[in-house]
Amino acid sequence: MKIWPFDQFVTKTNGQTISLEDLDKGLEPFRKIRDAVGRKMEIMVEMHSLWNLPSAMRIARALEEFEPMWFEDPVRMDNLDALSQFKAATRIPTCASETVATRW
């Protein structure tokens, strides 16, 4: 299942930070899924390239206990330095999306 529970909080700060309160609210779907089915279901996290690096890393650290299958577009995919730093900061795989492709 791919979910994106953190998108609703990005507009408060334009993705520059996420409060502990919003982080906790964003974790709630993961808690509910794990409580309901345990580890029988994979969860993919879509982040839509909306967060800056420190915020994306904060979200990733909070999610590690839920062992998501991957983080998709945690930061802008054209920022390879930030993408590399994000990947180095988490043990969860990072997924690049259709935003890195072109028509040609």
Short mmCIF file of C-alpha atoms in Angstrom, two decimals:
data_model
loop_
_atom_site.label_atom_id
_atom_site.label_comp_id
_atom_site.label_asym_id
_atom_site.label_seq_id
_atom_site.Cartn_x
_atom_site.Cartn_y
_atom_site.Cartn_z
CA MET A 1 0.00 0.00 0.00
CA LYS A 2 1.38 3.41 -0.93
CA ILE A 3 0.31 6.27 1.32
CA TRP A 4 1.19 9.95 1.69
CA PRO A 5 -0.02 11.10 5.11
CA PHE A 6 2.51 13.94 5.44
CA ASP A 7 1.37 15.96 2.40
CA GLN A 8 -1.38 17.61 4.43
CA PHE A 9 1.21 19.33 6.65
CA VAL A 10 3.51 20.74 3.97
CA THR A 11 1.51 23.91 3.34
CA LYS A 12 2.04 25.21 6.89
CA THR A 13 5.75 25.79 6.26
CA ASN A 14 6.16 25.18 2.53
CA GLY A 15 8.01 21.97 3.41
CA GLN A 16 10.67 23.74 5.44
CA THR A 17 9.85 22.01 8.73
CA ILE A 18 7.38 19.60 10.28
CA SER A 19 6.27 20.01 13.88
CA LEU A 20 6.36 17.13 16.33
CA GLU A 21 2.58 17.32 16.55
CA ASP A 22 2.16 17.01 12.76
CA LEU A 23 4.81 14.32 12.60
CA ASP A 24 2.88 12.32 15.18
CA LYS A 25 -0.38 12.79 13.24
CA GLY A 26 1.34 11.63 10.05
CA LEU A 27 2.54 8.47 11.80
CA GLU A 28 -0.98 7.49 12.83
CA PRO A 29 -1.86 5.61 9.59
CA PHE A 30 1.31 3.53 9.99
CA ARG A 31 0.38 2.67 13.56
CA LYS A 32 -3.12 1.65 12.48
CA ILE A 33 -1.87 -0.51 9.62
CA ARG A 34 0.72 -2.27 11.77
CA ASP A 35 -1.81 -2.76 14.60
CA ALA A 36 -4.36 -4.23 12.17
CA VAL A 37 -2.20 -6.51 10.02
CA GLY A 38 1.25 -6.45 11.57
CA ARG A 39 3.95 -6.98 8.97
CA LYS A 40 1.72 -8.82 6.50
CA MET A 41 1.41 -5.68 4.36
CA GLU A 42 4.18 -3.61 2.80
CA ILE A 43 3.82 0.15 3.13
CA MET A 44 5.41 2.54 0.65
CA VAL A 45 5.75 6.20 1.64
CA GLU A 46 5.10 8.82 -1.05
CA MET A 47 6.58 12.20 -0.15
CA HIS A 48 5.97 13.98 -3.49
CA SER A 49 9.30 15.90 -3.34
CA LEU A 50 7.60 18.44 -1.06
CA TRP A 51 10.03 18.54 1.86
CA ASN A 52 13.44 20.04 2.36
CA LEU A 53 16.22 17.67 3.37
CA PRO A 54 16.12 18.15 7.17
CA SER A 55 12.34 17.68 7.25
CA ALA A 56 12.43 14.63 4.99
CA MET A 57 15.12 13.11 7.20
CA ARG A 58 13.06 13.83 10.33
CA ILE A 59 10.08 12.05 8.78
CA ALA A 60 12.25 9.12 7.67
CA ARG A 61 13.78 8.64 11.11
CA ALA A 62 10.32 8.62 12.68
CA LEU A 63 9.11 6.03 10.16
CA GLU A 64 11.97 3.56 10.45
CA GLU A 65 10.29 1.62 13.28
CA PHE A 66 7.42 0.83 10.87
CA GLU A 67 9.86 -0.54 8.27
CA PRO A 68 8.34 0.93 5.12
CA MET A 69 9.26 -0.75 1.85
CA TRP A 70 10.58 2.54 0.43
CA PHE A 71 10.46 6.32 0.50
CA GLU A 72 9.39 7.74 -2.84
CA ASP A 73 10.53 11.25 -3.78
CA PRO A 74 11.62 12.32 -0.29
CA VAL A 75 13.25 15.46 -1.72
CA ARG A 76 13.36 17.01 -5.18
CA MET A 77 14.73 14.42 -7.56
CA ASP A 78 16.83 17.00 -9.40
CA ASN A 79 18.78 17.71 -6.19
CA LEU A 80 21.19 14.79 -6.31
CA ASP A 81 23.22 16.04 -3.35
CA ALA A 82 20.15 16.15 -1.09
CA LEU A 83 18.98 12.79 -2.42
CA SER A 84 22.37 11.25 -1.66
CA GLN A 85 22.38 12.71 1.85
CA PHE A 86 18.86 11.46 2.46
CA LYS A 87 19.77 7.95 1.32
CA ALA A 88 22.85 7.92 3.56
CA ALA A 89 20.74 8.93 6.57
CA THR A 90 18.26 6.03 6.43
CA ARG A 91 18.41 2.28 6.01
CA ILE A 92 15.07 2.26 4.15
CA PRO A 93 15.39 2.16 0.33
CA THR A 94 14.76 5.36 -1.60
CA CYS A 95 12.65 5.24 -4.74
CA ALA A 96 12.98 7.77 -7.55
CA SER A 97 9.83 8.46 -9.47
CA GLU A 98 8.51 9.35 -12.85
CA THR A 99 9.73 12.92 -12.26
CA VAL A 100 13.25 11.91 -13.29
CA ALA A 101 12.14 10.69 -16.71
CA THR A 102 11.44 12.58 -19.87
CA ARG A 103 9.36 11.83 -22.89
CA TRP A 104 12.47 11.19 -24.95
#
